[in-house]
PDB file of C-alpha atoms and ligand atoms in Angstrom:
ATOM      1  CA  MET N 115     -11.216   6.951  38.568  1.00 89.00           C
ATOM      2  CA  LYS N 116     -14.189   6.417  36.231  1.00 95.00           C
ATOM      3  CA  VAL N 117     -12.831   5.535  32.793  1.00 97.00           C
ATOM      4  CA  ASP N 118     -14.475   4.440  29.527  1.00 97.00           C
ATOM      5  CA  LEU N 119     -12.112   3.882  26.616  1.00 98.00           C
ATOM      6  CA  HIS N 120     -14.493   2.443  24.021  1.00 98.00           C
ATOM      7  CA  CYS N 121     -17.667   4.100  22.758  1.00 96.00           C
ATOM      8  CA  HIS N 122     -19.382   5.255  19.584  1.00 94.00           C
ATOM      9  CA  THR N 123     -21.064   8.435  18.400  1.00 93.00           C
ATOM     10  CA  ASN N 124     -23.193   9.046  15.334  1.00 88.00           C
ATOM     11  CA  LEU N 125     -19.996   9.615  13.347  1.00 87.00           C
ATOM     12  CA  SER N 126     -20.129   5.828  13.022  1.00 85.00           C
ATOM     13  CA  ASP N 127     -22.916   3.557  14.285  1.00 84.00           C
ATOM     14  CA  GLY N 128     -23.657   5.211  17.617  1.00 88.00           C
ATOM     15  CA  VAL N 129     -26.840   7.130  18.386  1.00 88.00           C
ATOM     16  CA  LEU N 130     -25.617  10.236  20.216  1.00 94.00           C
ATOM     17  CA  SER N 131     -23.693  13.077  18.608  1.00 94.00           C
ATOM     18  CA  PRO N 132     -20.190  13.673  20.023  1.00 96.00           C
ATOM     19  CA  THR N 133     -21.410  16.644  22.082  1.00 96.00           C
ATOM     20  CA  GLU N 134     -24.401  14.675  23.423  1.00 97.00           C
ATOM     21  CA  LEU N 135     -22.121  11.777  24.301  1.00 97.00           C
ATOM     22  CA  VAL N 136     -19.663  13.975  26.203  1.00 98.00           C
ATOM     23  CA  ARG N 137     -22.523  15.654  28.102  1.00 97.00           C
ATOM     24  CA  TYR N 138     -23.904  12.219  28.970  1.00 97.00           C
ATOM     25  CA  ALA N 139     -20.450  11.124  30.190  1.00 97.00           C
ATOM     26  CA  GLY N 140     -20.325  14.225  32.362  1.00 97.00           C
ATOM     27  CA  ALA N 141     -23.706  13.415  33.903  1.00 96.00           C
ATOM     28  CA  LEU N 142     -22.409   9.916  34.710  1.00 95.00           C
ATOM     29  CA  GLY N 143     -19.269  11.251  36.397  1.00 97.00           C
ATOM     30  CA  ILE N 144     -16.864   9.780  33.847  1.00 97.00           C
ATOM     31  CA  GLU N 145     -13.417  11.338  34.190  1.00 97.00           C
ATOM     32  CA  MET N 146     -11.617   9.899  31.182  1.00 97.00           C
ATOM     33  CA  LEU N 147     -13.358   9.102  27.917  1.00 98.00           C
ATOM     34  CA  ALA N 148     -12.027   7.801  24.605  1.00 97.00           C
ATOM     35  CA  LEU N 149     -14.176   8.289  21.515  1.00 97.00           C
ATOM     36  CA  THR N 150     -13.566   5.243  19.335  1.00 97.00           C
ATOM     37  CA  ASP N 151     -15.756   5.439  16.262  1.00 95.00           C
ATOM     38  CA  HIS N 152     -15.366   2.860  13.501  1.00 92.00           C
ATOM     39  CA  ASP N 153     -12.849   4.169  10.977  1.00 91.00           C
ATOM     40  CA  ARG N 154     -13.357   7.764  12.070  1.00 90.00           C
ATOM     41  CA  ALA N 155     -11.378   9.980  14.371  1.00 91.00           C
ATOM     42  CA  ASP N 156     -12.479  13.560  14.844  1.00 86.00           C
ATOM     43  CA  ILE N 157     -12.683  15.637  17.954  1.00 88.00           C
ATOM     44  CA  LEU N 158     -14.199  18.987  17.091  1.00 87.00           C
ATOM     45  CA  PRO N 159     -13.118  22.017  19.145  1.00 89.00           C
ATOM     46  CA  GLU N 160     -16.611  22.430  20.627  1.00 92.00           C
ATOM     47  CA  VAL N 161     -16.499  18.817  21.853  1.00 95.00           C
ATOM     48  CA  SER N 162     -13.155  19.458  23.583  1.00 95.00           C
ATOM     49  CA  THR N 163     -14.541  22.619  25.156  1.00 96.00           C
ATOM     50  CA  ILE N 164     -17.555  20.804  26.611  1.00 97.00           C
ATOM     51  CA  ALA N 165     -15.303  18.001  27.908  1.00 97.00           C
ATOM     52  CA  ARG N 166     -13.015  20.506  29.596  1.00 97.00           C
ATOM     53  CA  SER N 167     -15.942  22.275  31.251  1.00 97.00           C
ATOM     54  CA  LEU N 168     -17.079  18.907  32.652  1.00 97.00           C
ATOM     55  CA  SER N 169     -13.534  17.939  33.780  1.00 97.00           C
ATOM     56  CA  ILE N 170     -13.464  15.000  31.381  1.00 97.00           C
ATOM     57  CA  GLN N 171     -10.124  14.035  29.910  1.00 97.00           C
ATOM     58  CA  LEU N 172     -10.846  13.190  26.261  1.00 97.00           C
ATOM     59  CA  ILE N 173      -8.668  10.638  24.512  1.00 96.00           C
ATOM     60  CA  ALA N 174      -8.689  10.543  20.711  1.00 96.00           C
ATOM     61  CA  GLY N 175      -9.415   7.028  19.532  1.00 97.00           C
ATOM     62  CA  ILE N 176     -10.562   4.949  16.606  1.00 97.00           C
ATOM     63  CA  GLU N 177     -11.836   1.386  16.156  1.00 97.00           C
ATOM     64  CA  LEU N 178     -10.381  -0.386  13.134  1.00 95.00           C
ATOM     65  CA  SER N 179     -11.470  -3.675  11.590  1.00 92.00           C
ATOM     66  CA  SER N 180      -8.894  -6.338  10.915  1.00 94.00           C
ATOM     67  CA  GLN N 181      -8.867  -9.997  10.083  1.00 92.00           C
ATOM     68  CA  TRP N 182      -7.148 -12.801  11.887  1.00 95.00           C
ATOM     69  CA  CYS N 183      -7.452 -16.347  10.523  1.00 91.00           C
ATOM     70  CA  LYS N 184     -11.158 -16.727   9.881  1.00 83.00           C
ATOM     71  CA  SER N 185     -12.224 -14.099  12.397  1.00 89.00           C
ATOM     72  CA  GLY N 186     -13.002 -10.442  11.997  1.00 89.00           C
ATOM     73  CA  VAL N 187     -11.124  -8.763  14.840  1.00 96.00           C
ATOM     74  CA  HIS N 188     -11.397  -5.165  16.055  1.00 97.00           C
ATOM     75  CA  ILE N 189      -8.463  -3.080  17.180  1.00 98.00           C
ATOM     76  CA  VAL N 190      -8.885   0.152  19.089  1.00 98.00           C
ATOM     77  CA  GLY N 191      -6.271   2.855  18.625  1.00 98.00           C
ATOM     78  CA  LEU N 192      -5.984   5.097  21.691  1.00 98.00           C
ATOM     79  CA  GLY N 193      -4.219   8.406  22.132  1.00 96.00           C
ATOM     80  CA  ILE N 194      -3.804   8.904  18.399  1.00 96.00           C
ATOM     81  CA  ALA N 195      -2.573  12.159  16.888  1.00 95.00           C
ATOM     82  CA  LEU N 196      -5.525  13.568  14.964  1.00 93.00           C
ATOM     83  CA  ASP N 197      -3.280  15.546  12.618  1.00 93.00           C
ATOM     84  CA  SER N 198      -1.377  12.425  11.557  1.00 93.00           C
ATOM     85  CA  GLU N 199      -1.133  12.030   7.802  1.00 94.00           C
ATOM     86  CA  VAL N 200      -1.166   8.235   8.115  1.00 92.00           C
ATOM     87  CA  LEU N 201      -4.422   8.498  10.017  1.00 91.00           C
ATOM     88  CA  GLN N 202      -6.055  10.466   7.200  1.00 91.00           C
ATOM     89  CA  GLN N 203      -4.946   7.800   4.722  1.00 93.00           C
ATOM     90  CA  VAL N 204      -6.207   5.014   6.970  1.00 91.00           C
ATOM     91  CA  VAL N 205      -9.608   6.648   7.321  1.00 91.00           C
ATOM     92  CA  ALA N 206      -9.790   6.985   3.524  1.00 91.00           C
ATOM     93  CA  SER N 207      -8.714   3.412   2.831  1.00 89.00           C
ATOM     94  CA  GLN N 208     -10.933   1.832   5.521  1.00 88.00           C
ATOM     95  CA  THR N 209     -13.848   3.904   4.229  1.00 88.00           C
ATOM     96  CA  GLN N 210     -13.227   2.521   0.759  1.00 90.00           C
ATOM     97  CA  THR N 211     -12.912  -1.009   2.163  1.00 89.00           C
ATOM     98  CA  ARG N 212     -16.209  -0.556   4.012  1.00 89.00           C
ATOM     99  CA  GLU N 213     -17.825   0.568   0.772  1.00 92.00           C
ATOM    100  CA  MET N 214     -16.538  -2.443  -1.198  1.00 93.00           C
ATOM    101  CA  ARG N 215     -17.559  -4.762   1.583  1.00 92.00           C
ATOM    102  CA  ALA N 216     -21.041  -3.252   1.778  1.00 95.00           C
ATOM    103  CA  GLN N 217     -21.466  -3.754  -1.968  1.00 96.00           C
ATOM    104  CA  GLU N 218     -20.393  -7.380  -1.566  1.00 95.00           C
ATOM    105  CA  ILE N 219     -22.897  -7.847   1.269  1.00 96.00           C
ATOM    106  CA  GLY N 220     -25.572  -6.383  -1.029  1.00 97.00           C
ATOM    107  CA  GLU N 221     -24.635  -8.766  -3.838  1.00 96.00           C
ATOM    108  CA  ARG N 222     -24.701 -11.754  -1.521  1.00 96.00           C
ATOM    109  CA  LEU N 223     -28.097 -10.798  -0.117  1.00 96.00           C
ATOM    110  CA  ALA N 224     -29.404 -10.303  -3.667  1.00 96.00           C
ATOM    111  CA  LYS N 225     -28.651 -13.969  -4.317  1.00 95.00           C
ATOM    112  CA  LEU N 226     -31.128 -14.701  -1.522  1.00 93.00           C
ATOM    113  CA  ASN N 227     -33.679 -12.510  -3.319  1.00 92.00           C
ATOM    114  CA  ILE N 228     -33.146  -9.569  -0.978  1.00 93.00           C
ATOM    115  CA  GLU N 229     -32.916  -6.877  -3.626  1.00 90.00           C
ATOM    116  CA  ASP N 230     -31.388  -3.423  -3.438  1.00 94.00           C
ATOM    117  CA  SER N 231     -30.136  -3.756   0.145  1.00 96.00           C
ATOM    118  CA  TYR N 232     -26.870  -1.905  -0.533  1.00 96.00           C
ATOM    119  CA  ALA N 233     -28.609   1.267  -1.726  1.00 96.00           C
ATOM    120  CA  GLN N 234     -31.116   1.101   1.116  1.00 96.00           C
ATOM    121  CA  ALA N 235     -28.436   0.493   3.770  1.00 95.00           C
ATOM    122  CA  LYS N 236     -26.407   3.341   2.285  1.00 94.00           C
ATOM    123  CA  ALA N 237     -29.411   5.662   2.611  1.00 94.00           C
ATOM    124  CA  ILE N 238     -29.885   4.624   6.250  1.00 92.00           C
ATOM    125  CA  ALA N 239     -26.184   5.158   6.984  1.00 89.00           C
ATOM    126  CA  ALA N 240     -26.361   8.689   5.503  1.00 86.00           C
ATOM    127  CA  GLN N 241     -23.192  10.479   6.695  1.00 80.00           C
ATOM    128  CA  SER N 242     -22.026   7.562   8.844  1.00 81.00           C
ATOM    129  CA  GLN N 243     -19.603   4.811   7.910  1.00 83.00           C
ATOM    130  CA  ILE N 244     -21.723   2.066   6.333  1.00 89.00           C
ATOM    131  CA  GLY N 245     -21.714  -1.288   8.115  1.00 89.00           C
ATOM    132  CA  ARG N 246     -23.776  -4.321   8.989  1.00 91.00           C
ATOM    133  CA  PRO N 247     -25.994  -2.404  11.474  1.00 90.00           C
ATOM    134  CA  HIS N 248     -27.420  -0.450   8.522  1.00 93.00           C
ATOM    135  CA  PHE N 249     -28.212  -3.635   6.597  1.00 95.00           C
ATOM    136  CA  ALA N 250     -29.847  -4.982   9.751  1.00 95.00           C
ATOM    137  CA  GLN N 251     -32.025  -1.868  10.045  1.00 93.00           C
ATOM    138  CA  HIS N 252     -33.039  -2.221   6.401  1.00 96.00           C
ATOM    139  CA  LEU N 253     -34.002  -5.889   6.874  1.00 96.00           C
ATOM    140  CA  VAL N 254     -36.156  -4.951   9.869  1.00 95.00           C
ATOM    141  CA  ALA N 255     -37.716  -1.902   8.166  1.00 95.00           C
ATOM    142  CA  THR N 256     -38.791  -3.994   5.175  1.00 94.00           C
ATOM    143  CA  GLY N 257     -40.192  -6.738   7.389  1.00 94.00           C
ATOM    144  CA  GLN N 258     -37.768  -9.396   6.173  1.00 94.00           C
ATOM    145  CA  VAL N 259     -36.841 -10.144   9.768  1.00 96.00           C
ATOM    146  CA  LYS N 260     -38.672  -9.270  12.977  1.00 96.00           C
ATOM    147  CA  ASP N 261     -35.795  -7.554  14.775  1.00 94.00           C
ATOM    148  CA  ILE N 262     -32.117  -6.627  14.630  1.00 92.00           C
ATOM    149  CA  LYS N 263     -31.084  -9.716  16.545  1.00 93.00           C
ATOM    150  CA  THR N 264     -32.761 -11.961  13.981  1.00 96.00           C
ATOM    151  CA  ALA N 265     -31.109 -10.017  11.144  1.00 96.00           C
ATOM    152  CA  TYR N 266     -27.711 -10.997  12.556  1.00 95.00           C
ATOM    153  CA  LYS N 267     -28.777 -14.515  13.370  1.00 95.00           C
ATOM    154  CA  LYS N 268     -30.097 -15.177   9.871  1.00 96.00           C
ATOM    155  CA  TYR N 269     -28.017 -13.008   7.565  1.00 96.00           C
ATOM    156  CA  LEU N 270     -25.294 -10.829   9.058  1.00 95.00           C
ATOM    157  CA  GLY N 271     -23.727 -12.511  12.088  1.00 91.00           C
ATOM    158  CA  ALA N 272     -20.464 -14.472  12.234  1.00 85.00           C
ATOM    159  CA  GLY N 273     -20.398 -17.163   9.568  1.00 88.00           C
ATOM    160  CA  LYS N 274     -23.601 -15.964   7.867  1.00 93.00           C
ATOM    161  CA  VAL N 275     -23.862 -14.861   4.257  1.00 93.00           C
ATOM    162  CA  GLY N 276     -23.484 -11.140   5.072  1.00 93.00           C
ATOM    163  CA  ASP N 277     -20.406 -11.651   7.244  1.00 90.00           C
ATOM    164  CA  VAL N 278     -17.804 -10.487   4.729  1.00 88.00           C
ATOM    165  CA  LYS N 279     -14.386 -10.022   6.290  1.00 76.00           C
ATOM    166  CA  SER N 280     -12.028 -10.879   3.474  1.00 71.00           C
ATOM    167  CA  PHE N 281     -11.354  -7.209   2.724  1.00 80.00           C
ATOM    168  CA  TRP N 282     -10.006  -6.196   6.108  1.00 87.00           C
ATOM    169  CA  PRO N 283      -6.255  -5.687   6.646  1.00 92.00           C
ATOM    170  CA  GLN N 284      -4.051  -7.972   8.723  1.00 95.00           C
ATOM    171  CA  LEU N 285      -3.166  -7.272  12.384  1.00 97.00           C
ATOM    172  CA  GLU N 286       0.375  -6.030  11.616  1.00 97.00           C
ATOM    173  CA  GLU N 287      -0.912  -3.486   9.162  1.00 96.00           C
ATOM    174  CA  VAL N 288      -3.520  -2.038  11.518  1.00 96.00           C
ATOM    175  CA  VAL N 289      -1.116  -1.930  14.480  1.00 98.00           C
ATOM    176  CA  GLY N 290       1.466  -0.239  12.234  1.00 97.00           C
ATOM    177  CA  TRP N 291      -1.012   2.491  11.271  1.00 96.00           C
ATOM    178  CA  ILE N 292      -1.946   3.172  14.893  1.00 97.00           C
ATOM    179  CA  HIS N 293       1.710   3.404  15.892  1.00 97.00           C
ATOM    180  CA  ALA N 294       2.442   5.699  12.962  1.00 96.00           C
ATOM    181  CA  ALA N 295      -0.242   7.996  14.390  1.00 96.00           C
ATOM    182  CA  ASN N 296       1.475   7.844  17.816  1.00 96.00           C
ATOM    183  CA  GLY N 297      -1.332   5.764  19.290  1.00 97.00           C
ATOM    184  CA  HIS N 298      -1.541   2.567  21.308  1.00 98.00           C
ATOM    185  CA  ALA N 299      -3.130  -0.514  19.751  1.00 98.00           C
ATOM    186  CA  VAL N 300      -5.601  -2.398  21.942  1.00 98.00           C
ATOM    187  CA  LEU N 301      -7.407  -5.643  21.098  1.00 98.00           C
ATOM    188  CA  ALA N 302     -11.094  -4.808  21.471  1.00 98.00           C
ATOM    189  CA  HIS N 303     -13.736  -6.939  23.255  1.00 98.00           C
ATOM    190  CA  PRO N 304     -11.797 -10.264  23.240  1.00 97.00           C
ATOM    191  CA  ALA N 305     -14.842 -12.300  24.290  1.00 96.00           C
ATOM    192  CA  LYS N 306     -16.935 -11.084  21.350  1.00 93.00           C
ATOM    193  CA  TYR N 307     -15.109 -13.269  18.833  1.00 93.00           C
ATOM    194  CA  LYS N 308     -16.409 -16.393  20.545  1.00 91.00           C
ATOM    195  CA  LEU N 309     -13.032 -18.105  20.216  1.00 95.00           C
ATOM    196  CA  THR N 310     -11.994 -21.098  22.293  1.00 96.00           C
ATOM    197  CA  ARG N 311      -9.466 -20.253  25.016  1.00 96.00           C
ATOM    198  CA  ARG N 312      -6.697 -21.820  22.984  1.00 96.00           C
ATOM    199  CA  LYS N 313      -7.592 -19.707  19.944  1.00 97.00           C
ATOM    200  CA  LEU N 314      -7.931 -16.497  21.961  1.00 98.00           C
ATOM    201  CA  ASP N 315      -4.488 -17.175  23.416  1.00 98.00           C
ATOM    202  CA  ALA N 316      -3.150 -17.623  19.868  1.00 98.00           C
ATOM    203  CA  LEU N 317      -4.812 -14.363  18.799  1.00 98.00           C
ATOM    204  CA  CYS N 318      -3.180 -12.540  21.729  1.00 98.00           C
ATOM    205  CA  ARG N 319       0.197 -14.051  20.848  1.00 98.00           C
ATOM    206  CA  ASP N 320      -0.143 -12.966  17.211  1.00 98.00           C
ATOM    207  CA  PHE N 321      -1.366  -9.535  18.291  1.00 98.00           C
ATOM    208  CA  LYS N 322       1.691  -9.180  20.545  1.00 98.00           C
ATOM    209  CA  ASP N 323       3.962 -10.283  17.677  1.00 98.00           C
ATOM    210  CA  ALA N 324       2.247  -7.728  15.459  1.00 98.00           C
ATOM    211  CA  GLY N 325       3.264  -5.027  17.964  1.00 98.00           C
ATOM    212  CA  GLY N 326      -0.041  -4.812  19.854  1.00 98.00           C
ATOM    213  CA  ASP N 327       0.120  -2.862  23.129  1.00 98.00           C
ATOM    214  CA  GLY N 328      -2.907  -3.897  25.125  1.00 98.00           C
ATOM    215  CA  ILE N 329      -6.212  -5.723  25.448  1.00 98.00           C
ATOM    216  CA  GLU N 330      -9.600  -4.790  26.790  1.00 98.00           C
ATOM    217  CA  VAL N 331      -9.471  -6.882  29.937  1.00 98.00           C
ATOM    218  CA  VAL N 332     -12.938  -5.555  30.667  1.00 98.00           C
ATOM    219  CA  SER N 333     -15.541  -4.933  27.960  1.00 97.00           C
ATOM    220  CA  GLY N 334     -18.866  -3.920  29.415  1.00 95.00           C
ATOM    221  CA  MET N 335     -20.477  -6.258  31.910  1.00 94.00           C
ATOM    222  CA  GLN N 336     -18.884  -9.686  31.854  1.00 96.00           C
ATOM    223  CA  THR N 337     -18.625 -12.681  34.179  1.00 96.00           C
ATOM    224  CA  LYS N 338     -15.733 -13.043  36.616  1.00 96.00           C
ATOM    225  CA  ASP N 339     -14.547 -16.089  34.665  1.00 96.00           C
ATOM    226  CA  VAL N 340     -14.062 -13.982  31.569  1.00 97.00           C
ATOM    227  CA  THR N 341     -12.312 -11.206  33.488  1.00 97.00           C
ATOM    228  CA  ASP N 342      -9.973 -13.712  35.150  1.00 97.00           C
ATOM    229  CA  TYR N 343      -9.016 -15.206  31.806  1.00 97.00           C
ATOM    230  CA  HIS N 344      -8.407 -11.828  30.183  1.00 98.00           C
ATOM    231  CA  GLU N 345      -6.307 -10.833  33.195  1.00 98.00           C
ATOM    232  CA  GLN N 346      -4.183 -13.956  32.677  1.00 97.00           C
ATOM    233  CA  LEU N 347      -3.696 -13.153  28.994  1.00 98.00           C
ATOM    234  CA  CYS N 348      -2.898  -9.541  29.794  1.00 98.00           C
ATOM    235  CA  LYS N 349      -0.110 -10.602  32.133  1.00 97.00           C
ATOM    236  CA  LYS N 350       1.135 -13.447  29.967  1.00 98.00           C
ATOM    237  CA  TYR N 351       1.744 -11.121  27.027  1.00 98.00           C
ATOM    238  CA  SER N 352       2.712  -8.041  29.087  1.00 98.00           C
ATOM    239  CA  PHE N 353      -0.155  -6.021  27.651  1.00 98.00           C
ATOM    240  CA  TYR N 354      -1.563  -2.821  29.037  1.00 98.00           C
ATOM    241  CA  ALA N 355      -5.102  -3.345  30.290  1.00 98.00           C
ATOM    242  CA  SER N 356      -7.922  -1.282  28.838  1.00 98.00           C
ATOM    243  CA  CYS N 357     -11.615  -1.146  29.610  1.00 98.00           C
ATOM    244  CA  GLY N 358     -14.650   0.182  27.812  1.00 97.00           C
ATOM    245  CA  SER N 359     -18.375  -0.193  27.488  1.00 96.00           C
ATOM    246  CA  ASP N 360     -18.580  -0.286  23.664  1.00 95.00           C
ATOM    247  CA  PHE N 361     -21.543   2.012  24.146  1.00 95.00           C
ATOM    248  CA  HIS N 362     -23.560   2.676  20.974  1.00 91.00           C
ATOM    249  CA  GLY N 363     -26.584   4.442  22.408  1.00 90.00           C
ATOM    250  CA  PRO N 364     -28.929   4.573  25.362  1.00 83.00           C
ATOM    251  CA  VAL N 365     -30.922   1.503  24.329  1.00 70.00           C
ATOM    252  CA  SER N 366     -29.842  -1.390  26.491  1.00 60.00           C
ATOM    253  CA  SER N 367     -28.867  -0.889  30.114  1.00 58.00           C
ATOM    254  CA  TRP N 368     -26.356  -3.719  29.689  1.00 63.00           C
ATOM    255  CA  HIS N 369     -24.261  -1.522  27.404  1.00 77.00           C
ATOM    256  CA  ASP N 370     -24.640   1.815  29.122  1.00 90.00           C
ATOM    257  CA  LEU N 371     -21.789   4.287  28.950  1.00 94.00           C
ATOM    258  CA  GLY N 372     -19.252   3.726  31.722  1.00 91.00           C
ATOM    259  CA  LYS N 373     -21.005   0.548  32.811  1.00 92.00           C
ATOM    260  CA  MET N 374     -18.575  -2.328  33.090  1.00 94.00           C
ATOM    261  CA  SER N 375     -17.183  -4.997  35.365  1.00 95.00           C
ATOM    262  CA  VAL N 376     -14.370  -4.162  37.788  1.00 93.00           C
ATOM    263  CA  MET N 377     -10.862  -4.102  36.352  1.00 94.00           C
ATOM    264  CA  PRO N 378      -8.489  -6.515  38.136  1.00 94.00           C
ATOM    265  CA  MET N 379      -5.939  -4.687  40.304  1.00 90.00           C
ATOM    266  CA  SER N 380      -2.971  -6.669  39.049  1.00 93.00           C
ATOM    267  CA  CYS N 381      -3.071  -5.326  35.466  1.00 94.00           C
ATOM    268  CA  ALA N 382      -1.183  -2.248  34.269  1.00 95.00           C
ATOM    269  CA  PRO N 383      -3.922   0.180  33.168  1.00 97.00           C
ATOM    270  CA  VAL N 384      -3.386   1.800  29.789  1.00 97.00           C
ATOM    271  CA  TRP N 385      -4.780   5.130  31.052  1.00 94.00           C
ATOM    272  CA  GLU N 386      -1.736   5.634  33.277  1.00 90.00           C
ATOM    273  CA  LEU N 387      -0.043   6.627  30.014  1.00 89.00           C
ATOM    274  CA  TRP N 388      -2.090   9.837  29.842  1.00 87.00           C
ATOM    275  CA  ARG N 389      -2.324  10.842  33.476  1.00 80.00           C
TER     276      ARG N 389
HETATM  277 MN1   MN O   5     -20.320  -0.663  16.188  1.00 76.66          MN
HETATM  278 MN1   MN O   6     -16.063  -3.737  17.795  1.00 76.66          MN
HETATM  279 MN1   MN O   7     -16.993  -0.725  19.247  1.00 76.66          MN
END
């Protein structure tokens, strides 16, 4: 079964609209797809209709930002009830947090003589949830860096001046919200935090203690070493295994929709919950 449980539309920082994304998934033969925009969860009726006509099982999802020790950590909520009142509150509060954080990023960049970046990033974000990608685009557009990668390397990446995570809620809080909306909480892209193995193990332990249900054993294309380690963690903490491409748009073939390493057979797949 072809499954992708982590991707973005232009409701957050993805390129394709939800209908374009679902059509693309259909063309790729994907059978189960979770839409997991940052701090947004909407599945419009027309999107469901297209999915049904393409025999795609759509799972309602959301990607929420959290903080753990000194790391910004992402948690994907899968199978959430879109009519949940808690969910509406979460979307509102994370949106506000994003706003405050973006203003803080703008203030910090201003100290480096990069003026007015908040307003410019906000204009680029338009209807989407504002985030670091919009600041990165602004820095490139104004020629302050040569490309997006450099924008992260110099200003926005982990540990840089624009990496503001102090506003995000703790793991327990985020997991609690997802459960209140009848969803399952999955630790997103574990390798992306660049933690040592010991630290990643500690994160998984804390995530389990916080009520976490699963981890993305596979996130896009990764080496066998990484998959093996995630498989170990998945079993050690009795997590469900999830997998997703974290697709944001048809730009890099490395992150194409549905493109990911093979899921180890020994893990309990989270999608069995909805079959
Ligand atoms: Mn993103
Ligand atoms: Mn993420
Ligand atoms: Mn993502």
